[in-house]
Amino acid sequence: MLCYECGMGTYVITGANRGIGLELCRLATERGNSVVAVCRRSSPVLDGLGVRVEAGIDVTDGDSITKLAEGLADVDIDVLINNAGLLSHESLASLDVDAIRDQFEVNALGPLRVTAALAGRLSTGSKVGIVTSRMGSIADNSSGGAYGYRMSKAAVNAAGVSLARDLASRGIAVILLHPGYVRTGMTGGNGNVDPREAASDLLARIDELTVDTTGQFRHANGDLLPW
């Protein structure tokens, strides 16, 4: 269910041109939020939403993130959603260290870089959401494999908790969110949740986030997840 009472705030969303990011932009716009959609390349669908699009932004590139911060120097951010992500599947028998490194750059360092660069645009009451994965849970790993994705998501979970501690004194809350197994291009269209449903649940979790619950790792359905 959309929270139409949560309108008027400004949301900055990375990885916004497709999948979950696109639906986050769409739903936030529908409920009256001002949206800044951040992506490497825009798409006709994203352009059609009528949101502000900051294209040409690569979360792995320092100069690119500096460009984003400069472009948003006059924007007060109510919610920052770090959604950009990368998934590849490495097995022990076919270990691709370069692919693992790429996932660390996008999934772990990307959210940290973006949040640090935009921290000055956040204020008391602002929120930071990091779209992570339960595949980053060490306690929940029962199948192995997917080394780069699991490791990078575990790393961003650690970063998210540190961000929660560092930003708490400013009244800024942070949440780590698993969206579910979502049917997107990243999953090859496989999954049991549509992007719109996942986006709606993610926004609901961010809506209810407070500094009292900062630093939690939650499923989009609200369940607490093990580290």
CSV table of C-alpha atoms in Angstrom, one decimal:
chain,number,residue,atom,x,y,z
A,1,MET,CA,0.0,0.0,0.0
A,2,LEU,CA,1.3,3.4,-0.9
A,3,CYS,CA,1.8,6.0,1.8
A,4,TYR,CA,0.2,9.1,0.2
A,5,GLU,CA,0.7,11.0,3.5
A,6,CYS,CA,4.5,10.6,2.9
A,7,GLY,CA,4.5,12.9,-0.1
A,8,MET,CA,6.5,16.2,-0.6
A,9,GLY,CA,9.8,14.8,0.5
A,10,THR,CA,12.8,14.5,-1.9
A,11,TYR,CA,14.0,11.0,-2.8
A,12,VAL,CA,17.4,10.3,-4.4
A,13,ILE,CA,17.4,6.8,-5.9
A,14,THR,CA,20.4,5.2,-7.6
A,15,GLY,CA,20.1,2.4,-10.2
A,16,ALA,CA,16.9,4.1,-11.3
A,17,ASN,CA,16.6,3.3,-15.0
A,18,ARG,CA,15.1,-0.2,-14.6
A,19,GLY,CA,13.9,-3.0,-12.3
A,20,ILE,CA,13.4,-2.1,-8.7
A,21,GLY,CA,14.9,1.3,-9.0
A,22,LEU,CA,12.5,2.3,-11.8
A,23,GLU,CA,9.5,1.2,-9.7
A,24,LEU,CA,10.8,3.0,-6.7
A,25,CYS,CA,10.9,6.2,-8.8
A,26,ARG,CA,7.5,5.5,-10.2
A,27,LEU,CA,5.8,4.8,-6.8
A,28,ALA,CA,7.5,7.7,-5.0
A,29,THR,CA,6.3,10.0,-7.8
A,30,GLU,CA,2.8,8.7,-7.6
A,31,ARG,CA,2.5,9.5,-4.0
A,32,GLY,CA,3.8,13.0,-4.4
A,33,ASN,CA,7.5,12.8,-3.6
A,34,SER,CA,10.1,14.8,-5.6
A,35,VAL,CA,12.4,12.3,-7.2
A,36,VAL,CA,16.0,12.5,-8.4
A,37,ALA,CA,16.7,9.4,-10.5
A,38,VAL,CA,20.4,8.5,-10.6
A,39,CYS,CA,21.7,6.1,-13.3
A,40,ARG,CA,24.5,5.5,-15.8
A,41,ARG,CA,22.1,5.6,-18.7
A,42,SER,CA,18.5,6.8,-18.7
A,43,SER,CA,15.7,4.9,-20.4
A,44,PRO,CA,12.5,6.0,-22.3
A,45,VAL,CA,10.4,4.7,-19.4
A,46,LEU,CA,12.3,6.6,-16.8
A,47,ASP,CA,12.3,9.8,-18.9
A,48,GLY,CA,8.5,9.4,-19.2
A,49,LEU,CA,8.0,9.6,-15.4
A,50,GLY,CA,8.8,13.3,-15.5
A,51,VAL,CA,11.3,13.0,-12.6
A,52,ARG,CA,14.7,14.7,-12.5
A,53,VAL,CA,17.2,12.4,-14.1
A,54,GLU,CA,20.9,12.5,-13.2
A,55,ALA,CA,22.3,10.3,-15.9
A,56,GLY,CA,26.0,9.5,-16.6
A,57,ILE,CA,26.6,8.6,-13.0
A,58,ASP,CA,28.7,5.6,-12.2
A,59,VAL,CA,28.8,4.7,-8.5
A,60,THR,CA,32.2,3.1,-9.0
A,61,ASP,CA,33.8,6.3,-10.2
A,62,GLY,CA,34.9,9.0,-7.8
A,63,ASP,CA,34.7,11.8,-10.4
A,64,SER,CA,31.2,10.7,-11.3
A,65,ILE,CA,30.0,10.8,-7.7
A,66,THR,CA,31.6,14.2,-7.3
A,67,LYS,CA,29.6,15.4,-10.3
A,68,LEU,CA,26.5,14.1,-8.7
A,69,ALA,CA,27.2,15.8,-5.4
A,70,GLU,CA,27.9,19.1,-7.2
A,71,GLY,CA,24.6,18.8,-9.2
A,72,LEU,CA,22.7,18.2,-6.0
A,73,ALA,CA,24.4,21.0,-4.0
A,74,ASP,CA,21.1,22.9,-3.6
A,75,VAL,CA,18.9,19.8,-2.9
A,76,ASP,CA,17.8,18.9,0.6
A,77,ILE,CA,17.5,15.1,0.6
A,78,ASP,CA,14.9,13.4,2.7
A,79,VAL,CA,15.5,9.9,1.6
A,80,LEU,CA,18.6,8.4,-0.2
A,81,ILE,CA,18.1,4.9,-1.6
A,82,ASN,CA,21.2,3.1,-2.7
A,83,ASN,CA,19.7,0.6,-5.1
A,84,ALA,CA,22.4,0.2,-7.9
A,85,GLY,CA,23.6,-3.4,-7.9
A,86,LEU,CA,25.5,-6.0,-9.8
A,87,LEU,CA,25.2,-9.8,-9.8
A,88,SER,CA,27.3,-12.5,-11.3
A,89,HIS,CA,27.6,-16.2,-10.2
A,90,GLU,CA,31.1,-17.5,-9.4
A,91,SER,CA,31.7,-21.0,-8.2
A,92,LEU,CA,34.8,-22.4,-6.6
A,93,ALA,CA,35.6,-24.3,-9.8
A,94,SER,CA,35.3,-21.2,-12.0
A,95,LEU,CA,36.5,-18.4,-9.7
A,96,ASP,CA,36.6,-15.0,-11.5
A,97,VAL,CA,38.4,-12.6,-9.2
A,98,ASP,CA,37.8,-9.6,-11.6
A,99,ALA,CA,34.0,-10.3,-11.5
A,100,ILE,CA,34.1,-10.5,-7.7
A,101,ARG,CA,36.0,-7.2,-7.6
A,102,ASP,CA,33.5,-5.5,-9.9
A,103,GLN,CA,30.7,-6.6,-7.5
A,104,PHE,CA,32.5,-5.1,-4.5
A,105,GLU,CA,32.9,-1.8,-6.4
A,106,VAL,CA,29.2,-1.6,-7.2
A,107,ASN,CA,27.5,-3.3,-4.3
A,108,ALA,CA,29.7,-2.5,-1.3
A,109,LEU,CA,31.8,0.6,-2.1
A,110,GLY,CA,29.1,2.3,-4.3
A,111,PRO,CA,26.6,2.9,-1.5
A,112,LEU,CA,29.3,4.0,0.8
A,113,ARG,CA,30.7,6.5,-1.8
A,114,VAL,CA,27.3,7.9,-2.6
A,115,THR,CA,26.2,8.3,1.0
A,116,ALA,CA,29.5,9.9,2.0
A,117,ALA,CA,29.3,12.3,-1.0
A,118,LEU,CA,25.7,13.3,-0.2
A,119,ALA,CA,25.9,13.3,3.6
A,120,GLY,CA,26.0,17.1,3.7
A,121,ARG,CA,22.6,17.2,1.9
A,122,LEU,CA,21.0,15.0,4.7
A,123,SER,CA,19.6,16.5,7.9
A,124,THR,CA,17.7,15.5,11.0
A,125,GLY,CA,14.9,13.2,9.9
A,126,SER,CA,16.5,12.1,6.7
A,127,LYS,CA,16.8,8.4,5.9
A,128,VAL,CA,19.2,6.2,4.0
A,129,GLY,CA,18.1,2.9,2.5
A,130,ILE,CA,20.6,0.4,1.2
A,131,VAL,CA,19.2,-2.3,-1.0
A,132,THR,CA,21.2,-5.4,0.0
A,133,SER,CA,20.4,-9.1,-0.1
A,134,ARG,CA,19.9,-11.9,2.4
A,135,MET,CA,22.6,-13.6,0.3
A,136,GLY,CA,24.9,-11.3,2.3
A,137,SER,CA,23.8,-13.0,5.5
A,138,ILE,CA,26.6,-15.3,6.8
A,139,ALA,CA,24.2,-17.1,9.1
A,140,ASP,CA,21.7,-17.8,6.3
A,141,ASN,CA,24.2,-19.2,3.8
A,142,SER,CA,23.1,-22.8,3.3
A,143,SER,CA,24.1,-23.3,-0.4
A,144,GLY,CA,27.5,-21.6,-0.9
A,145,GLY,CA,28.6,-20.2,-4.2
A,146,ALA,CA,28.0,-16.7,-5.6
A,147,TYR,CA,31.2,-15.6,-4.0
A,148,GLY,CA,31.3,-12.0,-5.2
A,149,TYR,CA,27.6,-11.3,-4.6
A,150,ARG,CA,27.6,-12.8,-1.1
A,151,MET,CA,30.8,-11.2,-0.1
A,152,SER,CA,30.0,-7.7,-1.4
A,153,LYS,CA,26.5,-7.8,0.2
A,154,ALA,CA,28.0,-8.9,3.5
A,155,ALA,CA,30.5,-6.0,3.2
A,156,VAL,CA,27.7,-3.4,2.5
A,157,ASN,CA,25.8,-4.7,5.5
A,158,ALA,CA,28.8,-3.9,7.6
A,159,ALA,CA,29.1,-0.5,6.0
A,160,GLY,CA,25.5,0.2,6.6
A,161,VAL,CA,25.7,-0.5,10.3
A,162,SER,CA,28.7,1.8,10.6
A,163,LEU,CA,26.8,4.5,8.7
A,164,ALA,CA,23.9,4.0,11.1
A,165,ARG,CA,26.2,4.6,14.1
A,166,ASP,CA,28.0,7.5,12.5
A,167,LEU,CA,24.8,9.3,11.4
A,168,ALA,CA,22.7,8.7,14.4
A,169,SER,CA,23.9,11.8,16.2
A,170,ARG,CA,22.6,13.9,13.4
A,171,GLY,CA,19.1,12.2,13.6
A,172,ILE,CA,19.6,10.3,10.3
A,173,ALA,CA,18.4,6.7,10.2
A,174,VAL,CA,19.8,3.9,8.0
A,175,ILE,CA,18.2,0.6,7.0
A,176,LEU,CA,19.5,-2.4,5.1
A,177,LEU,CA,16.8,-4.0,3.0
A,178,HIS,CA,16.5,-7.3,1.2
A,179,PRO,CA,13.9,-6.8,-1.6
A,180,GLY,CA,13.0,-10.5,-2.0
A,181,TYR,CA,13.6,-12.7,-5.1
A,182,VAL,CA,12.5,-10.1,-7.6
A,183,ARG,CA,11.8,-10.7,-11.3
A,184,THR,CA,14.2,-8.3,-12.9
A,185,GLY,CA,16.9,-8.3,-15.6
A,186,MET,CA,19.5,-9.0,-12.9
A,187,THR,CA,17.7,-12.3,-12.0
A,188,GLY,CA,17.1,-13.2,-15.7
A,189,GLY,CA,13.4,-12.6,-15.1
A,190,ASN,CA,13.2,-15.3,-12.4
A,191,GLY,CA,11.8,-14.7,-9.0
A,192,ASN,CA,8.6,-14.7,-7.0
A,193,VAL,CA,8.0,-11.0,-6.6
A,194,ASP,CA,7.3,-8.3,-9.2
A,195,PRO,CA,9.4,-5.1,-9.1
A,196,ARG,CA,6.4,-2.9,-8.3
A,197,GLU,CA,5.5,-5.1,-5.3
A,198,ALA,CA,9.1,-5.2,-4.1
A,199,ALA,CA,9.4,-1.4,-4.4
A,200,SER,CA,6.2,-0.8,-2.5
A,201,ASP,CA,7.4,-3.0,0.3
A,202,LEU,CA,10.8,-1.3,0.4
A,203,LEU,CA,9.2,2.1,0.6
A,204,ALA,CA,6.9,0.9,3.4
A,205,ARG,CA,10.0,-0.2,5.4
A,206,ILE,CA,11.7,3.1,4.8
A,207,ASP,CA,8.5,5.0,5.8
A,208,GLU,CA,8.5,3.3,9.2
A,209,LEU,CA,12.2,3.7,9.8
A,210,THR,CA,13.3,5.8,12.8
A,211,VAL,CA,16.5,6.5,14.6
A,212,ASP,CA,15.3,4.0,17.2
A,213,THR,CA,15.4,1.2,14.6
A,214,THR,CA,18.4,2.4,12.7
A,215,GLY,CA,21.0,-0.1,11.5
A,216,GLN,CA,18.6,-3.0,11.1
A,217,PHE,CA,18.7,-5.7,8.4
A,218,ARG,CA,15.2,-6.4,7.2
A,219,HIS,CA,13.3,-8.3,4.5
A,220,ALA,CA,11.0,-6.1,2.5
A,221,ASN,CA,8.1,-7.9,4.2
A,222,GLY,CA,9.3,-6.5,7.5
A,223,ASP,CA,11.0,-9.6,9.0
A,224,LEU,CA,14.4,-9.1,10.7
A,225,LEU,CA,17.1,-11.0,9.0
A,226,PRO,CA,20.2,-12.7,10.6
A,227,TRP,CA,23.6,-11.3,10.0
